[in-house]
Amino acid sequence: MIKITGTNTFIDVEIDGRIVRIQGEMGMGEFYCHKGSMQEWLVPAGEKISEEDKKMIIQRVMEKTAGSHMVITFDEEEPVKTETKKKELSIVPKDTAEKYLGYMNTIVNEILDLLKKLNLMIEAQFDKEAENEKNNIFFDENCFDEFLEQYKKVITPFCTEVFLSKWYRNSIAKPGNYYYLNESATVYFTMKRESKALVFIEPTEEISAECYKFELINVNGKYLIDKMFYYFKREQIYHKMQWL
C-alpha cells in the first residue's frame, strides 16, 4: 500500500506503514522531488533510509503516479535552489503610493500561499474521486462533504464573514484553478488607502487560463478577502465569484 499527500514544498509518502517526507517544489502538473532530502524516515522517527529503501521509494512513487494528472519526478542528490524555480512569478505594484509598498509582499504572498494550498487539496480530492470511480463509486457524498468542510476551514482565516456567508462549492476542477502560480504569472498589487488592497493575478500569454481579482479589506489590522472576481485578460470584464 502506498499513500501520497503533501504541500507545495514537500510530499509525505506512506509505504506499508512507514512514512518518508521528501522535499521538493510544485510545478504545473508536476512535483519535483529532491532525492537528497531522503535521509531518515518520518515514521518510524529517526530511522535511517538505506540506498535500497531510497530506490524502492522512488520506484513505488513513480509507479503510483505514472499516467496521472500529477506526475512526480526526482532530481539529482543536490536540491535545486528554490529561487531558481520562481523567477517567472512577478509581483508588480500598480497605482500604489510609495507609503503602501511595505504592505505588498505580506498581503500578496499570503494569498499566493493560500491558493497553492487549495490547489493541492483539490488535486488530492480529484485523486480520491478517480480512485472511487475505478471501484464503481461515482459520487461519495460523505467524502465530498468532508472535503468541503476542510476546504472552508482552511479559507476561513483569510476571508471576511460577508464573503464566507455567500460561499459555496459543488464541484472541483482539474487542475486546480490556480495551477499556473507554480509555473509563471504576474501579480499586480494596488493600494490607495490603508483600508483596502487589490490583488490581480494574471497568467503569462502562453497560458490560456482565467485571471483573478481579489478585493481585501483591513479587519483589525489583517487584510481579508471580501470580494473576488474572474476575468479574461483580453476582455477585462469582471465576473463575481462566491468561492475561492
PDB file of C-alpha atoms in Angstrom:
ATOM      1  CA  MET A   1       0.000   0.000   0.000  1.00  0.00           C
ATOM      2  CA  ILE A   2       1.248   3.492  -0.855  1.00  0.00           C
ATOM      3  CA  LYS A   3      -0.343   6.836   0.005  1.00  0.00           C
ATOM      4  CA  ILE A   4       0.967  10.241  -1.111  1.00  0.00           C
ATOM      5  CA  THR A   5      -0.015  13.571   0.459  1.00  0.00           C
ATOM      6  CA  GLY A   6       1.771  16.895   0.730  1.00  0.00           C
ATOM      7  CA  THR A   7       2.072  20.631   0.151  1.00  0.00           C
ATOM      8  CA  ASN A   8       3.765  22.784  -2.476  1.00  0.00           C
ATOM      9  CA  THR A   9       7.164  22.240  -0.762  1.00  0.00           C
ATOM     10  CA  PHE A  10       7.136  18.568   0.246  1.00  0.00           C
ATOM     11  CA  ILE A  11       5.297  15.255  -0.089  1.00  0.00           C
ATOM     12  CA  ASP A  12       4.738  12.602   2.562  1.00  0.00           C
ATOM     13  CA  VAL A  13       4.889   9.074   1.180  1.00  0.00           C
ATOM     14  CA  GLU A  14       3.412   6.264   3.270  1.00  0.00           C
ATOM     15  CA  ILE A  15       4.536   2.787   2.266  1.00  0.00           C
ATOM     16  CA  ASP A  16       3.322  -0.182   4.293  1.00  0.00           C
ATOM     17  CA  GLY A  17       3.051   1.849   7.476  1.00  0.00           C
ATOM     18  CA  ARG A  18       6.348   3.735   7.112  1.00  0.00           C
ATOM     19  CA  ILE A  19       6.363   7.414   6.137  1.00  0.00           C
ATOM     20  CA  VAL A  20       9.072   9.486   4.440  1.00  0.00           C
ATOM     21  CA  ARG A  21       8.938  13.235   3.858  1.00  0.00           C
ATOM     22  CA  ILE A  22      10.539  14.310   0.563  1.00  0.00           C
ATOM     23  CA  GLN A  23      11.336  17.973  -0.002  1.00  0.00           C
ATOM     24  CA  GLY A  24      10.668  19.457  -3.435  1.00  0.00           C
ATOM     25  CA  GLU A  25       8.762  22.018  -5.474  1.00  0.00           C
ATOM     26  CA  MET A  26       5.422  22.102  -7.230  1.00  0.00           C
ATOM     27  CA  GLY A  27       5.398  22.733 -10.983  1.00  0.00           C
ATOM     28  CA  MET A  28       2.487  22.813 -13.428  1.00  0.00           C
ATOM     29  CA  GLY A  29       1.114  19.280 -13.304  1.00  0.00           C
ATOM     30  CA  GLU A  30       4.353  18.016 -11.785  1.00  0.00           C
ATOM     31  CA  PHE A  31       6.088  17.818  -8.403  1.00  0.00           C
ATOM     32  CA  TYR A  32       9.895  17.852  -8.411  1.00  0.00           C
ATOM     33  CA  CYS A  33      11.360  15.782  -5.556  1.00  0.00           C
ATOM     34  CA  HIS A  34      14.888  16.193  -4.167  1.00  0.00           C
ATOM     35  CA  LYS A  35      16.461  12.754  -3.695  1.00  0.00           C
ATOM     36  CA  GLY A  36      18.984  14.182  -1.268  1.00  0.00           C
ATOM     37  CA  SER A  37      16.244  15.075   1.229  1.00  0.00           C
ATOM     38  CA  MET A  38      15.513  11.379   1.873  1.00  0.00           C
ATOM     39  CA  GLN A  39      17.779  10.744   4.850  1.00  0.00           C
ATOM     40  CA  GLU A  40      15.509   9.463   7.645  1.00  0.00           C
ATOM     41  CA  TRP A  41      12.014   8.028   7.933  1.00  0.00           C
ATOM     42  CA  LEU A  42       9.408  10.329   9.423  1.00  0.00           C
ATOM     43  CA  VAL A  43       7.776   7.180  10.800  1.00  0.00           C
ATOM     44  CA  PRO A  44       9.489   5.353  12.477  1.00  0.00           C
ATOM     45  CA  ALA A  45      11.114   8.608  13.593  1.00  0.00           C
ATOM     46  CA  GLY A  46      14.863   8.939  13.150  1.00  0.00           C
ATOM     47  CA  GLU A  47      15.415   5.635  11.353  1.00  0.00           C
ATOM     48  CA  LYS A  48      17.940   5.990   8.531  1.00  0.00           C
ATOM     49  CA  ILE A  49      16.812   5.383   4.937  1.00  0.00           C
ATOM     50  CA  SER A  50      19.095   2.936   3.150  1.00  0.00           C
ATOM     51  CA  GLU A  51      20.047   3.231  -0.512  1.00  0.00           C
ATOM     52  CA  GLU A  52      17.896   0.196  -1.240  1.00  0.00           C
ATOM     53  CA  ASP A  53      14.931   1.805   0.516  1.00  0.00           C
ATOM     54  CA  LYS A  54      15.537   5.016  -1.414  1.00  0.00           C
ATOM     55  CA  LYS A  55      15.418   3.149  -4.746  1.00  0.00           C
ATOM     56  CA  MET A  56      12.266   1.331  -3.614  1.00  0.00           C
ATOM     57  CA  ILE A  57      10.565   4.601  -2.600  1.00  0.00           C
ATOM     58  CA  ILE A  58      11.349   6.234  -5.945  1.00  0.00           C
ATOM     59  CA  GLN A  59      10.118   3.216  -7.888  1.00  0.00           C
ATOM     60  CA  ARG A  60       6.875   2.917  -5.907  1.00  0.00           C
ATOM     61  CA  VAL A  61       6.120   6.661  -6.185  1.00  0.00           C
ATOM     62  CA  MET A  62       6.732   6.750  -9.926  1.00  0.00           C
ATOM     63  CA  GLU A  63       4.591   3.637 -10.449  1.00  0.00           C
ATOM     64  CA  LYS A  64       1.789   5.163  -8.364  1.00  0.00           C
ATOM     65  CA  THR A  65       1.723   8.461 -10.299  1.00  0.00           C
ATOM     66  CA  ALA A  66       2.510   7.220 -13.814  1.00  0.00           C
ATOM     67  CA  GLY A  67      -0.174   8.446 -16.193  1.00  0.00           C
ATOM     68  CA  SER A  68      -1.891  10.569 -13.522  1.00  0.00           C
ATOM     69  CA  HIS A  69      -2.632  14.303 -13.726  1.00  0.00           C
ATOM     70  CA  MET A  70       0.121  14.976 -11.167  1.00  0.00           C
ATOM     71  CA  VAL A  71       3.448  13.436 -12.179  1.00  0.00           C
ATOM     72  CA  ILE A  72       6.192  13.145  -9.561  1.00  0.00           C
ATOM     73  CA  THR A  73       9.813  13.239 -10.692  1.00  0.00           C
ATOM     74  CA  PHE A  74      13.134  13.047  -8.854  1.00  0.00           C
ATOM     75  CA  ASP A  75      16.173  15.234  -9.439  1.00  0.00           C
ATOM     76  CA  GLU A  76      19.779  14.513  -8.549  1.00  0.00           C
ATOM     77  CA  GLU A  77      21.049  14.395  -4.976  1.00  0.00           C
ATOM     78  CA  GLU A  78      21.651  18.162  -4.699  1.00  0.00           C
ATOM     79  CA  PRO A  79      18.404  20.101  -4.138  1.00  0.00           C
ATOM     80  CA  VAL A  80      17.547  22.810  -6.648  1.00  0.00           C
ATOM     81  CA  LYS A  81      17.627  26.265  -5.066  1.00  0.00           C
ATOM     82  CA  THR A  82      14.076  27.473  -4.588  1.00  0.00           C
ATOM     83  CA  GLU A  83      14.688  30.909  -6.058  1.00  0.00           C
ATOM     84  CA  THR A  84      15.694  29.448  -9.419  1.00  0.00           C
ATOM     85  CA  LYS A  85      12.246  27.862  -9.778  1.00  0.00           C
ATOM     86  CA  LYS A  86      10.277  31.045  -9.003  1.00  0.00           C
ATOM     87  CA  LYS A  87      11.804  33.574 -11.374  1.00  0.00           C
ATOM     88  CA  GLU A  88       8.728  33.735 -13.582  1.00  0.00           C
ATOM     89  CA  LEU A  89       6.341  34.711 -10.780  1.00  0.00           C
ATOM     90  CA  SER A  90       6.482  38.516 -10.701  1.00  0.00           C
ATOM     91  CA  ILE A  91       4.923  40.824  -8.119  1.00  0.00           C
ATOM     92  CA  VAL A  92       4.375  44.306  -9.543  1.00  0.00           C
ATOM     93  CA  PRO A  93       2.955  47.406  -7.765  1.00  0.00           C
ATOM     94  CA  LYS A  94       0.313  49.212  -9.810  1.00  0.00           C
ATOM     95  CA  ASP A  95      -1.186  52.601  -8.891  1.00  0.00           C
ATOM     96  CA  THR A  96       0.205  52.222  -5.373  1.00  0.00           C
ATOM     97  CA  ALA A  97       1.633  55.070  -3.334  1.00  0.00           C
ATOM     98  CA  GLU A  98       5.161  54.519  -2.012  1.00  0.00           C
ATOM     99  CA  LYS A  99       3.967  54.635   1.596  1.00  0.00           C
ATOM    100  CA  TYR A 100       1.871  51.493   0.999  1.00  0.00           C
ATOM    101  CA  LEU A 101       4.531  49.401  -0.748  1.00  0.00           C
ATOM    102  CA  GLY A 102       5.540  47.900   2.589  1.00  0.00           C
ATOM    103  CA  TYR A 103       2.217  46.047   2.686  1.00  0.00           C
ATOM    104  CA  MET A 104       2.679  44.428  -0.727  1.00  0.00           C
ATOM    105  CA  ASN A 105       4.802  41.327  -0.115  1.00  0.00           C
ATOM    106  CA  THR A 106       2.976  40.294   3.053  1.00  0.00           C
ATOM    107  CA  ILE A 107      -0.504  40.580   1.521  1.00  0.00           C
ATOM    108  CA  VAL A 108       0.395  39.033  -1.848  1.00  0.00           C
ATOM    109  CA  ASN A 109       2.472  36.139  -0.507  1.00  0.00           C
ATOM    110  CA  GLU A 110      -0.242  35.224   1.972  1.00  0.00           C
ATOM    111  CA  ILE A 111      -2.784  34.968  -0.857  1.00  0.00           C
ATOM    112  CA  LEU A 112      -0.403  33.018  -3.105  1.00  0.00           C
ATOM    113  CA  ASP A 113       0.415  30.527  -0.349  1.00  0.00           C
ATOM    114  CA  LEU A 114      -3.293  30.028   0.329  1.00  0.00           C
ATOM    115  CA  LEU A 115      -4.150  29.462  -3.351  1.00  0.00           C
ATOM    116  CA  LYS A 116      -1.323  26.965  -3.792  1.00  0.00           C
ATOM    117  CA  LYS A 117      -2.544  25.058  -0.732  1.00  0.00           C
ATOM    118  CA  LEU A 118      -6.073  24.984  -2.144  1.00  0.00           C
ATOM    119  CA  ASN A 119      -4.690  23.606  -5.417  1.00  0.00           C
ATOM    120  CA  LEU A 120      -3.108  20.713  -3.549  1.00  0.00           C
ATOM    121  CA  MET A 121      -6.356  19.991  -1.716  1.00  0.00           C
ATOM    122  CA  ILE A 122      -8.274  19.949  -4.999  1.00  0.00           C
ATOM    123  CA  GLU A 123      -5.727  17.648  -6.637  1.00  0.00           C
ATOM    124  CA  ALA A 124      -5.897  15.259  -3.658  1.00  0.00           C
ATOM    125  CA  GLN A 125      -9.698  15.231  -3.783  1.00  0.00           C
ATOM    126  CA  PHE A 126      -9.631  14.561  -7.513  1.00  0.00           C
ATOM    127  CA  ASP A 127      -7.319  11.587  -6.864  1.00  0.00           C
ATOM    128  CA  LYS A 128      -9.809  10.202  -4.342  1.00  0.00           C
ATOM    129  CA  GLU A 129     -12.696  10.567  -6.752  1.00  0.00           C
ATOM    130  CA  ALA A 130     -10.702   8.968  -9.574  1.00  0.00           C
ATOM    131  CA  GLU A 131      -9.878   6.031  -7.291  1.00  0.00           C
ATOM    132  CA  ASN A 132     -13.537   5.699  -6.321  1.00  0.00           C
ATOM    133  CA  GLU A 133     -14.576   5.620  -9.978  1.00  0.00           C
ATOM    134  CA  LYS A 134     -12.228   2.687 -10.546  1.00  0.00           C
ATOM    135  CA  ASN A 135     -14.246   0.896  -7.872  1.00  0.00           C
ATOM    136  CA  ASN A 136     -17.538   1.931  -9.487  1.00  0.00           C
ATOM    137  CA  ILE A 137     -18.257   4.565  -6.834  1.00  0.00           C
ATOM    138  CA  PHE A 138     -19.161   7.632  -8.858  1.00  0.00           C
ATOM    139  CA  PHE A 139     -20.084  10.042  -6.076  1.00  0.00           C
ATOM    140  CA  ASP A 140     -19.232   9.631  -2.423  1.00  0.00           C
ATOM    141  CA  GLU A 141     -21.284  12.333  -0.727  1.00  0.00           C
ATOM    142  CA  ASN A 142     -19.646  11.887   2.671  1.00  0.00           C
ATOM    143  CA  CYS A 143     -16.164  12.114   1.178  1.00  0.00           C
ATOM    144  CA  PHE A 144     -17.069  15.276  -0.718  1.00  0.00           C
ATOM    145  CA  ASP A 145     -18.717  16.833   2.340  1.00  0.00           C
ATOM    146  CA  GLU A 146     -15.543  16.178   4.336  1.00  0.00           C
ATOM    147  CA  PHE A 147     -13.524  17.860   1.586  1.00  0.00           C
ATOM    148  CA  LEU A 148     -15.809  20.918   1.640  1.00  0.00           C
ATOM    149  CA  GLU A 149     -15.618  21.144   5.427  1.00  0.00           C
ATOM    150  CA  GLN A 150     -11.828  21.037   5.414  1.00  0.00           C
ATOM    151  CA  TYR A 151     -11.622  23.430   2.464  1.00  0.00           C
ATOM    152  CA  LYS A 152     -13.784  26.013   4.199  1.00  0.00           C
ATOM    153  CA  LYS A 153     -11.810  25.569   7.426  1.00  0.00           C
ATOM    154  CA  VAL A 154      -8.613  26.445   5.530  1.00  0.00           C
ATOM    155  CA  ILE A 155     -10.014  29.577   3.845  1.00  0.00           C
ATOM    156  CA  THR A 156     -11.926  30.958   6.857  1.00  0.00           C
ATOM    157  CA  PRO A 157      -8.977  32.826   8.488  1.00  0.00           C
ATOM    158  CA  PHE A 158      -8.346  34.651   5.187  1.00  0.00           C
ATOM    159  CA  CYS A 159     -11.882  35.816   4.358  1.00  0.00           C
ATOM    160  CA  THR A 160     -14.431  38.244   5.742  1.00  0.00           C
ATOM    161  CA  GLU A 161     -17.668  36.946   7.231  1.00  0.00           C
ATOM    162  CA  VAL A 162     -19.552  38.560   4.335  1.00  0.00           C
ATOM    163  CA  PHE A 163     -17.576  36.599   1.756  1.00  0.00           C
ATOM    164  CA  LEU A 164     -17.907  33.345   3.702  1.00  0.00           C
ATOM    165  CA  SER A 165     -21.662  33.818   4.116  1.00  0.00           C
ATOM    166  CA  LYS A 166     -22.048  33.550   0.329  1.00  0.00           C
ATOM    167  CA  TRP A 167     -19.527  30.767  -0.070  1.00  0.00           C
ATOM    168  CA  TYR A 168     -20.413  27.594  -1.909  1.00  0.00           C
ATOM    169  CA  ARG A 169     -18.688  24.926  -3.964  1.00  0.00           C
ATOM    170  CA  ASN A 170     -20.401  21.948  -5.547  1.00  0.00           C
ATOM    171  CA  SER A 171     -17.612  20.553  -7.692  1.00  0.00           C
ATOM    172  CA  ILE A 172     -13.844  20.565  -8.126  1.00  0.00           C
ATOM    173  CA  ALA A 173     -11.673  21.441 -11.093  1.00  0.00           C
ATOM    174  CA  LYS A 174      -8.790  19.604 -12.722  1.00  0.00           C
ATOM    175  CA  PRO A 175      -6.269  21.024 -12.409  1.00  0.00           C
ATOM    176  CA  GLY A 176      -6.890  23.454  -9.551  1.00  0.00           C
ATOM    177  CA  ASN A 177      -7.911  26.910 -10.777  1.00  0.00           C
ATOM    178  CA  TYR A 178      -4.606  28.492  -9.777  1.00  0.00           C
ATOM    179  CA  TYR A 179      -2.241  25.839 -11.155  1.00  0.00           C
ATOM    180  CA  TYR A 180      -0.207  28.363 -13.178  1.00  0.00           C
ATOM    181  CA  LEU A 181       1.093  30.004  -9.984  1.00  0.00           C
ATOM    182  CA  ASN A 182       3.719  27.272  -9.911  1.00  0.00           C
ATOM    183  CA  GLU A 183       4.766  27.991 -13.483  1.00  0.00           C
ATOM    184  CA  SER A 184       4.539  31.655 -14.442  1.00  0.00           C
ATOM    185  CA  ALA A 185       2.262  34.585 -13.690  1.00  0.00           C
ATOM    186  CA  THR A 186       2.230  38.283 -12.927  1.00  0.00           C
ATOM    187  CA  VAL A 187       0.677  39.530  -9.706  1.00  0.00           C
ATOM    188  CA  TYR A 188      -0.323  43.195  -9.593  1.00  0.00           C
ATOM    189  CA  PHE A 189      -0.800  44.957  -6.275  1.00  0.00           C
ATOM    190  CA  THR A 190      -2.845  48.120  -5.861  1.00  0.00           C
ATOM    191  CA  MET A 191      -3.299  50.054  -2.631  1.00  0.00           C
ATOM    192  CA  LYS A 192      -4.520  53.652  -2.477  1.00  0.00           C
ATOM    193  CA  ARG A 193      -5.624  53.744   1.139  1.00  0.00           C
ATOM    194  CA  GLU A 194      -4.873  51.668   4.215  1.00  0.00           C
ATOM    195  CA  SER A 195      -8.388  50.259   4.454  1.00  0.00           C
ATOM    196  CA  LYS A 196      -8.339  48.349   1.171  1.00  0.00           C
ATOM    197  CA  ALA A 197      -5.986  46.466  -1.176  1.00  0.00           C
ATOM    198  CA  LEU A 198      -6.424  44.872  -4.611  1.00  0.00           C
ATOM    199  CA  VAL A 199      -4.506  41.867  -5.922  1.00  0.00           C
ATOM    200  CA  PHE A 200      -4.681  40.876  -9.616  1.00  0.00           C
ATOM    201  CA  ILE A 201      -3.297  37.518 -10.759  1.00  0.00           C
ATOM    202  CA  GLU A 202      -2.670  37.035 -14.482  1.00  0.00           C
ATOM    203  CA  PRO A 203      -1.031  34.058 -16.225  1.00  0.00           C
ATOM    204  CA  THR A 204       1.505  34.696 -18.968  1.00  0.00           C
ATOM    205  CA  GLU A 205       0.364  34.947 -22.584  1.00  0.00           C
ATOM    206  CA  GLU A 206       1.232  31.335 -23.433  1.00  0.00           C
ATOM    207  CA  ILE A 207      -1.073  30.017 -20.703  1.00  0.00           C
ATOM    208  CA  SER A 208      -4.774  30.155 -21.520  1.00  0.00           C
ATOM    209  CA  ALA A 209      -6.422  30.495 -18.129  1.00  0.00           C
ATOM    210  CA  GLU A 210      -8.611  32.790 -16.097  1.00  0.00           C
ATOM    211  CA  CYS A 211      -7.263  35.884 -14.363  1.00  0.00           C
ATOM    212  CA  TYR A 212      -8.394  36.788 -10.861  1.00  0.00           C
ATOM    213  CA  LYS A 213      -9.004  39.953  -8.884  1.00  0.00           C
ATOM    214  CA  PHE A 214      -9.183  39.946  -5.087  1.00  0.00           C
ATOM    215  CA  GLU A 215     -10.527  42.834  -3.042  1.00  0.00           C
ATOM    216  CA  LEU A 216      -9.188  42.783   0.514  1.00  0.00           C
ATOM    217  CA  ILE A 217     -10.242  44.985   3.407  1.00  0.00           C
ATOM    218  CA  ASN A 218      -8.451  45.795   6.639  1.00  0.00           C
ATOM    219  CA  VAL A 219     -10.124  43.975   9.542  1.00  0.00           C
ATOM    220  CA  ASN A 220      -8.352  44.702  12.814  1.00  0.00           C
ATOM    221  CA  GLY A 221      -5.003  45.026  11.076  1.00  0.00           C
ATOM    222  CA  LYS A 222      -5.344  41.901   8.895  1.00  0.00           C
ATOM    223  CA  TYR A 223      -6.267  42.081   5.214  1.00  0.00           C
ATOM    224  CA  LEU A 224      -9.087  39.652   4.425  1.00  0.00           C
ATOM    225  CA  ILE A 225     -10.662  38.689   1.093  1.00  0.00           C
ATOM    226  CA  ASP A 226     -14.020  40.450   0.872  1.00  0.00           C
ATOM    227  CA  LYS A 227     -14.785  40.068  -2.842  1.00  0.00           C
ATOM    228  CA  MET A 228     -13.401  38.002  -5.695  1.00  0.00           C
ATOM    229  CA  PHE A 229     -13.754  38.212  -9.480  1.00  0.00           C
ATOM    230  CA  TYR A 230     -12.501  36.298 -12.509  1.00  0.00           C
ATOM    231  CA  TYR A 231     -11.866  37.797 -15.926  1.00  0.00           C
ATOM    232  CA  PHE A 232     -10.053  37.186 -19.192  1.00  0.00           C
ATOM    233  CA  LYS A 233      -7.152  39.487 -19.947  1.00  0.00           C
ATOM    234  CA  ARG A 234      -8.362  40.465 -23.420  1.00  0.00           C
ATOM    235  CA  GLU A 235     -11.899  41.265 -22.292  1.00  0.00           C
ATOM    236  CA  GLN A 236     -11.373  42.793 -18.819  1.00  0.00           C
ATOM    237  CA  ILE A 237     -14.994  42.004 -17.980  1.00  0.00           C
ATOM    238  CA  TYR A 238     -15.234  41.086 -14.300  1.00  0.00           C
ATOM    239  CA  HIS A 239     -17.472  38.224 -13.178  1.00  0.00           C
ATOM    240  CA  LYS A 240     -18.125  37.947  -9.469  1.00  0.00           C
ATOM    241  CA  MET A 241     -17.227  34.699  -7.723  1.00  0.00           C
ATOM    242  CA  GLN A 242     -18.653  33.366  -4.474  1.00  0.00           C
ATOM    243  CA  TRP A 243     -15.913  30.860  -3.698  1.00  0.00           C
ATOM    244  CA  LEU A 244     -12.125  30.590  -3.773  1.00  0.00           C
TER     245      LEU A 244
END
